[in-house]
Structures are given as structure tokens and as C-alpha cells.
Amino acid sequence: MLAGISSSYLRRGLLSTATRSPRLLSSTRLAPSLSQTYSAGMKILAVLYRGGEAAQQEPRLLGTIENQLGIRPWLESLGHEFIVTDDKEGYESVFQKHIVDAEVLITTPFHPAYLTREIIEKAKNLKLCITAGVGSDHVDLNAAVDKRIQVLEVSGSNVVSVAEHVIMSILLLVRNFVPAHEMIERGDWQVSEVARNAYDLEGKVVGTIGAGRIGYRVLQRLVPFNCKELLYYDYAALPAEAEKAVNARRVEDLKEFVAQCDVVTVNCPLHEGTRGLVNAELLKHFKKGAWLVNTARGAICDKDAVAEAIKSGQLNGYAGDVWNVQPAPRDHVWRTMKNPLGGGNGMVPHYSGTTLDAQARYAAGTKSILENYLENKPQEPQNIIIGLSGYETKAYGQRK
């Protein structure tokens, strides 16, 4: 749960007067000109995902390199250089070549540019990182604090989108939907093969690890399903009225929490305290045959431990859209893992928070953050992860 956010705001430095070098076209970066130079302004680097033909056909796919959050004309009208790429891996990537003198980095959780301490050390001009979406764990936040690099995200832009995906994922696991659909695709029809591992959500105990903006919305959406009990595990208790509104009970010990749940859903940020949180040891305390949903961050769950738990039947299913590395390698074990009955896998690419509705919100939010930065206006406090004075939120651990 997010708490303790101060009213600190961001100020940008003076505009650089250095002339920008011409931008060169490449297969992974879009640019409208080969010769345009900049006598004033700044370099803004955006790492987005490639949309391909879909993005050309659907302009509302704003989070793609083709549609560029809809902000290129605006930025260039102000005299700023806007580099957009999906090439982010390795020393020779467009990302690493341009981060050395970029003032602003924009990236998304769906195709994140991993801003490590090593890369931050090279980014001598970097002052602001913007996550077009929610979740800034791809940035070494401690290094950002050390270098006084401000980190913002478009808080709330896709919380409904993700919460809805959580509910869908819970249902497709509990109802054994994927094997049933695969049976139809094969041309088969054997009801008993899928019904033997299909259950009702009603009467089950469902718990969320994290009861912040997304976790609480998940609890709200579970209320009509008449679950036996709704539980939550969080470092901070919900306000009494919020807890009462969803009839949820807080469990302070994580092992006791998972031992009571038929379904566990992970809805907390990734940081030092949550990386590998769901590991082989914790999975031993789950109810045998429980279901686990993770739309938070893949690295919160130990990939090999989860795969083994699925294979053994300790977990009946695992679903989500987040992976410890994105894009996920073709041989990632989560792509193909199955429970003993041949089901239990509800994994998809990372798209829960990038619906067309969400993209409109996080594109508008990204522009708003940039406008505030350019005009020396206060940022919305809920968007600030790292301010000039350090951490402005407890979402990434209980910081001092």
C-alpha cells in the first residue's frame, strides 16, 4: 500500500545550449529527419515496444515505437530531440548509446530499459526517468537517489486494467479454462477431462500480497463472488473503513497467510524486500493444490521453484503476464510448465496494464509529467518515486 508521499516536486535544470548532432535512421529507431540539429533544448530518449503492423493499423497503440506516446510533434515543436527505440540490450544498443547524454528517459514496464547503476554512472546528463505506466523497478532506485536523478511514474494509469486481469486469471485457473479451450481447438470433446479439475470461486479463500492501488481493487472485484474469506498481507494495515468495505482480514505473517489461501495473488512492487519472495520455502506452506496469480513483477516469484511446484501439484496453477526477464526467452520454463493433469498454465505476454484504455491514460500522464518538468511546475505527488531529496514513497520498501 502506498503511503507517506510528500508534496515534494521536481525542477529541471537550465536548457542546454549545446548543438545536438544529427539523428541517424536505424532499423530500431524512428526519426523523421536526417539533418535536423538542435541549438537549444534537450535529448529525450524513449524505449518502447515494437508494435509492427498492429501499431500501424491501430494508432491508439500509443506505447509503441511507431506511435511514440503521441508526443513527438509536441516535443519537436519545442526544439527538443526525441529518440525512440526498442533496441535496449547490450553496449551497442540504441538505448546505451544515447543514454550517455540524454536528459530524460522514458520507458515502460512492458518493454523495460534496465537502468542499472553501471549505466547510470555513464548517464552524465540524466535528470529524469519517467515510467509510462506503473512500476519503476527497472531503474536502480538507490543509484538514482545517489545521482539525484528523479524517477516518476504515471500512478494509477493502469490499476483498473491490471486488477481486471487478475480476476480473469484467477477464474481461468480455478475453472480450468485453458485446457478446455485447447481441447476444443484440437477438435476433441471430453467434458470429464477438464471438469475433473474445475472448481467454483465461491466459497474459496482468496488473498492478496499487497493491498495498494491494485491489490485493493482486486479485493473490491472479488466481493460479488461470495468467497469464503478475503485476506491481505501488507506491511501497513488498510484504514478500518476500507477494510470493512471489502470485508477483508489482514494476516501479518506471510507463511500463515499463504497457508490459509486457496488462491494467492501478488500485487506488490518489486524491490529488495520482495525479490524472490515466493520461493521454494514459502511454497511449502501453500495449501496443496492452491492457485497463484502474479501480475506484479516476475522476479517476485522464483521461476524454477514455481515450475517445480506446478509439476509436482503443490500448485494447481500459475497465471500472470510478468516475467523475470522481458521479453521472456523462448525456452523460459513458465511458457510450457504444466500440472500433473496437463493444465495449470495461464501465462501470457506482459500486457495486462497496456490495454488501449490504459495506453491513453499513461500517454497523457507522461506528457503531463514532461510539461511540469519543462515549465518548472510541481509534479503530482502520487507520481513521484524518487525526488531530489530521495525516496518519496514507501511503495518500494519502508524507506527512511
Coordinates of C-alpha atoms in Angstrom, one line a residue:
M1 CA 0.0 0.0 0.0
L2 CA 1.4 3.4 -0.9
A3 CA 1.7 5.8 2.0
G4 CA 3.8 8.7 3.3
I5 CA 4.1 10.5 -0.1
S6 CA 5.4 14.1 0.5
S7 CA 4.5 17.1 -1.5
S8 CA 8.0 17.5 -2.9
Y9 CA 8.1 18.4 -6.5
L10 CA 10.6 18.4 -9.4
R11 CA 12.6 21.2 -11.0
R12 CA 14.5 20.8 -14.2
G13 CA 17.9 22.4 -14.8
L14 CA 18.7 25.1 -17.4
L15 CA 18.3 24.2 -21.0
S16 CA 21.5 23.1 -22.7
T17 CA 22.9 25.4 -25.3
A18 CA 25.0 22.7 -26.9
T19 CA 24.2 21.9 -30.6
R20 CA 22.7 18.4 -31.0
S21 CA 24.2 16.1 -33.6
P22 CA 22.0 14.9 -36.4
R23 CA 19.9 11.8 -35.8
L24 CA 20.5 8.8 -37.9
L25 CA 17.9 6.4 -39.0
S26 CA 18.3 2.8 -37.9
S27 CA 16.2 -0.4 -38.0
T28 CA 15.3 0.0 -34.4
R29 CA 14.8 3.8 -34.1
L30 CA 12.3 6.1 -35.7
A31 CA 13.3 9.6 -36.7
P32 CA 11.7 12.0 -39.2
S33 CA 14.9 13.7 -40.3
L34 CA 18.5 13.0 -41.2
S35 CA 19.7 16.6 -40.9
Q36 CA 17.8 18.4 -38.2
T37 CA 20.1 19.8 -35.4
Y38 CA 19.2 21.5 -32.1
S39 CA 20.7 24.7 -30.9
A40 CA 18.7 24.5 -27.7
G41 CA 16.5 22.0 -25.9
M42 CA 17.3 18.6 -24.6
K43 CA 17.5 15.0 -25.6
I44 CA 14.7 12.8 -24.6
L45 CA 15.2 9.0 -25.0
A46 CA 12.2 6.7 -25.1
V47 CA 12.4 2.9 -25.0
L48 CA 9.1 1.4 -26.1
Y49 CA 8.0 -1.9 -27.6
R50 CA 7.7 -2.6 -31.3
G51 CA 4.1 -2.7 -32.5
G52 CA 4.7 -3.7 -36.1
E53 CA 1.7 -4.0 -38.4
A54 CA -0.7 -3.8 -35.5
A55 CA 0.6 -0.4 -34.4
Q56 CA 0.3 0.9 -38.0
Q57 CA -3.3 -0.3 -38.2
E58 CA -4.2 0.9 -34.7
P59 CA -2.9 4.4 -33.8
R60 CA -4.2 4.0 -30.2
L61 CA -1.3 1.6 -29.6
L62 CA 0.5 4.7 -28.1
G63 CA 3.1 2.7 -26.2
T64 CA 4.8 1.5 -29.3
I65 CA 7.8 2.8 -31.2
E66 CA 5.5 3.5 -34.2
N67 CA 3.1 5.8 -32.3
Q68 CA 5.6 7.1 -29.7
L69 CA 3.1 8.1 -27.0
G70 CA 1.7 10.7 -29.4
I71 CA 4.2 13.3 -28.2
R72 CA 6.8 13.6 -30.9
P73 CA 5.2 16.6 -32.7
W74 CA 4.8 18.5 -29.4
L75 CA 8.3 17.9 -28.2
E76 CA 9.9 18.8 -31.6
S77 CA 7.8 21.9 -31.8
L78 CA 9.6 23.0 -28.6
G79 CA 13.0 22.3 -30.0
H80 CA 13.8 19.0 -28.2
E81 CA 15.3 15.9 -29.7
F82 CA 13.2 12.8 -29.3
I83 CA 14.9 9.4 -29.8
V84 CA 12.6 6.4 -29.8
T85 CA 13.8 2.8 -29.9
D86 CA 13.1 -0.7 -28.9
D87 CA 16.8 -1.7 -29.1
K88 CA 17.8 -2.0 -25.4
E89 CA 20.1 -4.9 -24.9
G90 CA 23.9 -4.7 -24.9
Y91 CA 26.6 -2.0 -25.0
E92 CA 25.9 -1.3 -28.7
S93 CA 22.2 -0.9 -28.3
V94 CA 20.5 2.4 -29.2
F95 CA 19.5 2.7 -25.6
Q96 CA 23.0 2.6 -24.2
K97 CA 24.5 4.8 -27.0
H98 CA 22.0 7.6 -26.3
I99 CA 21.6 7.3 -22.5
V100 CA 25.1 8.9 -22.1
D101 CA 23.8 12.4 -23.0
A102 CA 20.0 12.1 -22.6
E103 CA 18.4 14.4 -20.0
V104 CA 15.1 12.4 -19.8
L105 CA 14.5 8.6 -20.2
I106 CA 11.0 7.3 -20.8
T107 CA 10.4 3.6 -20.7
T108 CA 7.5 1.2 -20.0
P109 CA 7.1 -1.9 -17.8
F110 CA 6.1 -3.9 -20.9
H111 CA 9.5 -3.5 -22.6
P112 CA 11.7 -2.0 -19.9
A113 CA 15.1 -0.5 -20.4
Y114 CA 17.0 -1.7 -17.4
L115 CA 18.8 1.3 -16.0
T116 CA 21.5 -0.3 -13.8
R117 CA 23.9 1.5 -11.6
E118 CA 26.6 0.9 -14.2
I119 CA 24.5 2.6 -16.9
I120 CA 23.6 5.4 -14.6
E121 CA 27.2 6.2 -14.0
K122 CA 27.6 6.7 -17.7
A123 CA 24.5 8.9 -18.0
K124 CA 26.1 12.2 -17.0
N125 CA 23.3 14.4 -18.2
L126 CA 20.3 12.3 -17.0
K127 CA 18.0 14.1 -14.7
L128 CA 14.6 12.5 -15.0
C129 CA 13.2 8.9 -15.6
I130 CA 9.6 8.5 -16.5
T131 CA 7.8 5.2 -16.4
A132 CA 4.9 5.3 -18.9
G133 CA 2.8 3.1 -16.7
V134 CA 3.2 1.8 -13.2
G135 CA 6.3 0.1 -11.7
S136 CA 9.8 1.5 -11.8
D137 CA 11.8 -1.5 -10.6
H138 CA 13.7 -1.5 -13.9
V139 CA 15.6 1.5 -12.5
D140 CA 18.3 1.1 -9.8
L141 CA 16.4 3.4 -7.5
N142 CA 19.2 3.6 -4.9
A143 CA 21.6 4.6 -7.7
A144 CA 19.1 7.2 -8.8
V145 CA 19.0 8.6 -5.3
D146 CA 22.8 8.8 -5.2
K147 CA 22.9 10.7 -8.5
R148 CA 19.9 12.9 -7.7
I149 CA 18.0 11.5 -10.7
Q150 CA 14.3 11.9 -10.3
V151 CA 12.0 8.9 -11.0
L152 CA 8.3 9.3 -11.8
E153 CA 5.6 7.0 -13.0
V154 CA 2.0 7.6 -14.1
S155 CA 0.5 6.4 -10.9
G156 CA -3.0 4.9 -11.2
S157 CA -2.9 4.9 -15.0
N158 CA -3.4 1.1 -15.4
V159 CA -4.5 -0.1 -11.9
V160 CA -8.0 -1.0 -13.1
S161 CA -6.6 -2.7 -16.2
V162 CA -4.3 -4.9 -14.1
A163 CA -7.0 -5.6 -11.4
E164 CA -9.4 -6.9 -14.1
H165 CA -6.6 -9.1 -15.5
V166 CA -6.1 -10.6 -12.0
I167 CA -9.7 -11.5 -11.8
M168 CA -9.6 -13.0 -15.2
S169 CA -6.5 -15.0 -14.4
I170 CA -8.0 -16.4 -11.1
L171 CA -11.1 -17.5 -13.0
L172 CA -9.3 -19.2 -15.8
L173 CA -7.2 -21.2 -13.4
V174 CA -10.0 -22.1 -11.0
R175 CA -12.3 -23.0 -13.8
N176 CA -9.6 -24.9 -15.8
F177 CA -10.4 -22.8 -18.8
V178 CA -7.1 -23.1 -20.8
P179 CA -7.1 -26.9 -21.2
A180 CA -10.9 -26.8 -22.0
H181 CA -10.2 -24.3 -24.8
E182 CA -7.2 -26.2 -26.1
M183 CA -9.4 -29.3 -26.2
I184 CA -11.9 -27.5 -28.5
E185 CA -9.1 -26.3 -30.7
R186 CA -7.9 -29.9 -31.2
G187 CA -11.3 -30.9 -32.2
D188 CA -11.9 -33.1 -29.1
W189 CA -14.8 -33.2 -26.7
Q190 CA -14.3 -35.0 -23.4
V191 CA -16.0 -33.0 -20.6
S192 CA -14.7 -35.1 -17.8
E193 CA -11.1 -34.4 -18.7
V194 CA -11.5 -30.7 -17.9
A195 CA -14.3 -30.9 -15.3
R196 CA -12.2 -33.1 -13.0
N197 CA -10.0 -30.1 -12.2
A198 CA -12.6 -27.3 -12.5
Y199 CA -14.0 -25.5 -9.4
D200 CA -16.1 -22.6 -8.3
L201 CA -14.5 -19.4 -6.9
E202 CA -17.4 -19.1 -4.5
G203 CA -16.5 -20.5 -1.1
K204 CA -12.8 -20.2 -1.6
V205 CA -10.3 -18.2 0.5
V206 CA -8.5 -15.6 -1.7
G207 CA -5.6 -13.5 -0.5
T208 CA -3.6 -10.7 -2.0
I209 CA 0.1 -10.0 -1.2
G210 CA -0.1 -6.2 -1.3
A211 CA -3.3 -4.2 -0.8
G212 CA -2.4 -0.9 -2.5
R213 CA -4.0 0.6 -5.6
I214 CA -4.1 -2.7 -7.5
G215 CA -4.5 -5.1 -4.6
Y216 CA -7.4 -3.3 -3.1
R217 CA -9.2 -3.1 -6.4
V218 CA -8.8 -6.8 -6.7
L219 CA -10.4 -7.2 -3.3
Q220 CA -13.3 -5.0 -4.4
R221 CA -13.9 -7.0 -7.5
L222 CA -13.9 -10.3 -5.6
V223 CA -16.7 -9.2 -3.3
P224 CA -19.5 -10.3 -5.6
F225 CA -18.1 -13.8 -5.9
N226 CA -19.1 -14.6 -2.4
C227 CA -15.7 -16.0 -1.4
K228 CA -15.4 -17.7 1.9
E229 CA -12.9 -15.1 3.1
L230 CA -10.7 -12.3 1.6
L231 CA -7.3 -11.9 3.2
Y232 CA -4.4 -9.5 2.6
Y233 CA -0.8 -9.4 3.6
D234 CA 0.8 -5.9 3.7
Y235 CA 3.3 -4.0 5.8
A236 CA 0.6 -1.5 6.6
A237 CA -3.0 -2.1 7.6
L238 CA -5.8 -0.8 5.4
P239 CA -7.9 2.0 7.0
A240 CA -10.7 0.5 9.1
E241 CA -13.4 1.7 6.7
A242 CA -11.6 0.4 3.6
E243 CA -11.1 -3.0 5.3
K244 CA -14.8 -3.1 6.3
A245 CA -15.9 -2.2 2.8
V246 CA -14.4 -5.4 1.3
N247 CA -14.7 -7.4 4.5
A248 CA -11.0 -8.3 4.3
R249 CA -8.8 -9.6 7.1
R250 CA -5.1 -8.7 7.4
V251 CA -2.7 -11.6 8.2
E252 CA 0.7 -10.3 9.3
D253 CA 2.8 -13.5 8.9
L254 CA 3.4 -14.4 5.3
K255 CA 3.6 -18.2 5.9
E256 CA 0.4 -18.2 7.9
F257 CA -1.2 -16.1 5.2
V258 CA -0.5 -18.4 2.3
A259 CA -1.4 -21.5 4.4
Q260 CA -5.0 -20.2 4.6
C261 CA -5.5 -19.3 1.0
D262 CA -6.9 -21.3 -1.9
V263 CA -5.9 -18.5 -4.2
V264 CA -2.9 -16.2 -3.8
T265 CA -2.5 -13.1 -6.0
V266 CA 0.7 -11.0 -5.9
N267 CA 0.1 -7.2 -6.2
C268 CA 3.1 -5.6 -4.6
P269 CA 6.1 -3.7 -6.2
L270 CA 9.4 -5.4 -6.8
H271 CA 12.3 -4.2 -4.6
E272 CA 15.0 -5.7 -2.4
G273 CA 12.4 -6.9 0.1
T274 CA 10.2 -8.7 -2.4
R275 CA 12.6 -10.1 -4.9
G276 CA 12.3 -13.9 -4.7
L277 CA 9.6 -13.6 -2.0
V278 CA 7.7 -16.6 -3.3
N279 CA 10.4 -19.2 -3.2
A280 CA 10.7 -22.9 -2.6
E281 CA 10.5 -22.5 1.1
L282 CA 7.4 -20.4 1.1
L283 CA 5.7 -22.6 -1.5
K284 CA 5.9 -25.5 1.0
H285 CA 3.5 -23.5 3.2
F286 CA 0.8 -23.1 0.5
K287 CA -2.2 -25.3 0.6
K288 CA -1.5 -28.3 -1.7
G289 CA -3.3 -27.5 -4.9
A290 CA -3.6 -23.8 -4.4
W291 CA -3.5 -21.4 -7.3
L292 CA -1.1 -18.5 -7.7
V293 CA -1.5 -15.4 -9.8
N294 CA 1.2 -12.8 -10.4
T295 CA 0.7 -9.7 -12.4
A296 CA 3.1 -7.6 -10.3
R297 CA 6.7 -8.5 -11.3
G298 CA 8.0 -11.8 -12.4
A299 CA 11.1 -11.7 -10.2
I300 CA 8.9 -11.7 -7.0
C301 CA 8.4 -15.4 -7.7
D302 CA 11.3 -17.8 -8.1
K303 CA 10.8 -19.2 -11.6
D304 CA 12.3 -22.6 -11.0
A305 CA 10.5 -23.1 -7.7
V306 CA 7.2 -22.2 -9.2
A307 CA 7.7 -24.5 -12.1
E308 CA 8.6 -27.4 -9.8
A309 CA 5.6 -26.7 -7.6
I310 CA 3.3 -26.8 -10.7
K311 CA 4.9 -30.0 -11.9
S312 CA 4.5 -31.7 -8.5
G313 CA 1.0 -30.5 -8.0
Q314 CA 1.8 -28.4 -4.9
L315 CA 0.4 -25.6 -7.0
N316 CA -2.5 -26.4 -9.2
G317 CA -1.9 -23.5 -11.4
Y318 CA 0.1 -20.3 -12.0
A319 CA -1.0 -17.4 -14.2
G320 CA 0.1 -13.9 -15.0
D321 CA 1.8 -11.7 -17.5
V322 CA 5.1 -10.7 -15.9
W323 CA 8.4 -12.5 -16.3
N324 CA 11.8 -12.2 -14.6
V325 CA 13.3 -11.1 -17.9
Q326 CA 11.3 -9.3 -20.6
P327 CA 10.9 -10.3 -23.4
A328 CA 11.0 -13.8 -22.0
P329 CA 13.4 -16.2 -23.6
R330 CA 11.8 -18.8 -25.9
D331 CA 12.9 -21.6 -23.5
H332 CA 11.6 -19.9 -20.4
V333 CA 10.1 -22.7 -18.2
W334 CA 7.0 -20.7 -17.5
R335 CA 6.0 -20.9 -21.1
T336 CA 5.4 -24.7 -21.0
M337 CA 5.0 -25.8 -17.4
K338 CA 2.0 -28.0 -16.7
N339 CA 0.4 -29.5 -13.6
P340 CA 0.1 -33.4 -13.4
L341 CA -3.2 -33.2 -15.2
G342 CA -1.8 -31.2 -18.1
G343 CA -3.1 -27.8 -17.2
G344 CA -2.5 -25.0 -14.7
N345 CA -0.6 -22.6 -17.0
G346 CA -2.2 -19.2 -17.6
M347 CA 0.9 -17.2 -18.7
V348 CA 0.7 -14.5 -21.4
P349 CA 2.9 -11.7 -22.5
H350 CA 3.1 -8.6 -20.3
Y351 CA 0.0 -6.7 -21.5
S352 CA -2.4 -6.5 -18.5
G353 CA -1.6 -2.8 -17.9
T354 CA -1.3 -1.8 -21.6
T355 CA -4.9 -2.1 -22.8
L356 CA -5.9 0.7 -25.2
D357 CA -7.7 2.4 -22.4
A358 CA -4.6 2.2 -20.2
Q359 CA -2.3 3.5 -23.0
A360 CA -4.4 6.6 -23.4
R361 CA -4.0 7.3 -19.7
Y362 CA -0.3 6.6 -19.4
A363 CA 0.5 8.6 -22.6
A364 CA -1.4 11.6 -21.3
G365 CA 0.3 11.2 -17.9
T366 CA 3.7 11.0 -19.4
K367 CA 3.1 14.3 -21.3
S368 CA 1.8 15.9 -18.1
I369 CA 5.0 14.9 -16.2
L370 CA 7.1 16.3 -19.1
E371 CA 5.1 19.5 -19.2
N372 CA 5.6 20.1 -15.5
Y373 CA 9.3 19.4 -15.8
L374 CA 9.8 21.7 -18.7
E375 CA 7.8 24.5 -17.1
N376 CA 9.2 24.1 -13.5
K377 CA 5.8 23.3 -12.2
P378 CA 5.1 20.9 -9.2
Q379 CA 4.6 17.3 -10.1
E380 CA 1.6 15.4 -8.8
P381 CA 2.9 13.9 -5.5
Q382 CA 1.5 10.4 -6.1
N383 CA 3.6 10.1 -9.3
I384 CA 6.9 10.8 -7.5
I385 CA 9.0 7.7 -6.7
I386 CA 12.4 9.5 -6.3
G387 CA 12.5 13.2 -5.8
L388 CA 15.5 15.5 -5.4
S389 CA 15.7 14.6 -1.7
G390 CA 15.4 10.8 -2.2
Y391 CA 12.5 8.4 -1.9
E392 CA 9.1 10.0 -1.8
T393 CA 7.1 6.8 -1.4
K394 CA 7.2 3.6 0.8
A395 CA 5.9 1.5 -2.1
Y396 CA 9.4 0.2 -2.8
G397 CA 10.1 -0.8 0.8
Q398 CA 9.9 1.0 4.1
R399 CA 12.5 3.6 3.3
K400 CA 13.6 6.2 5.8

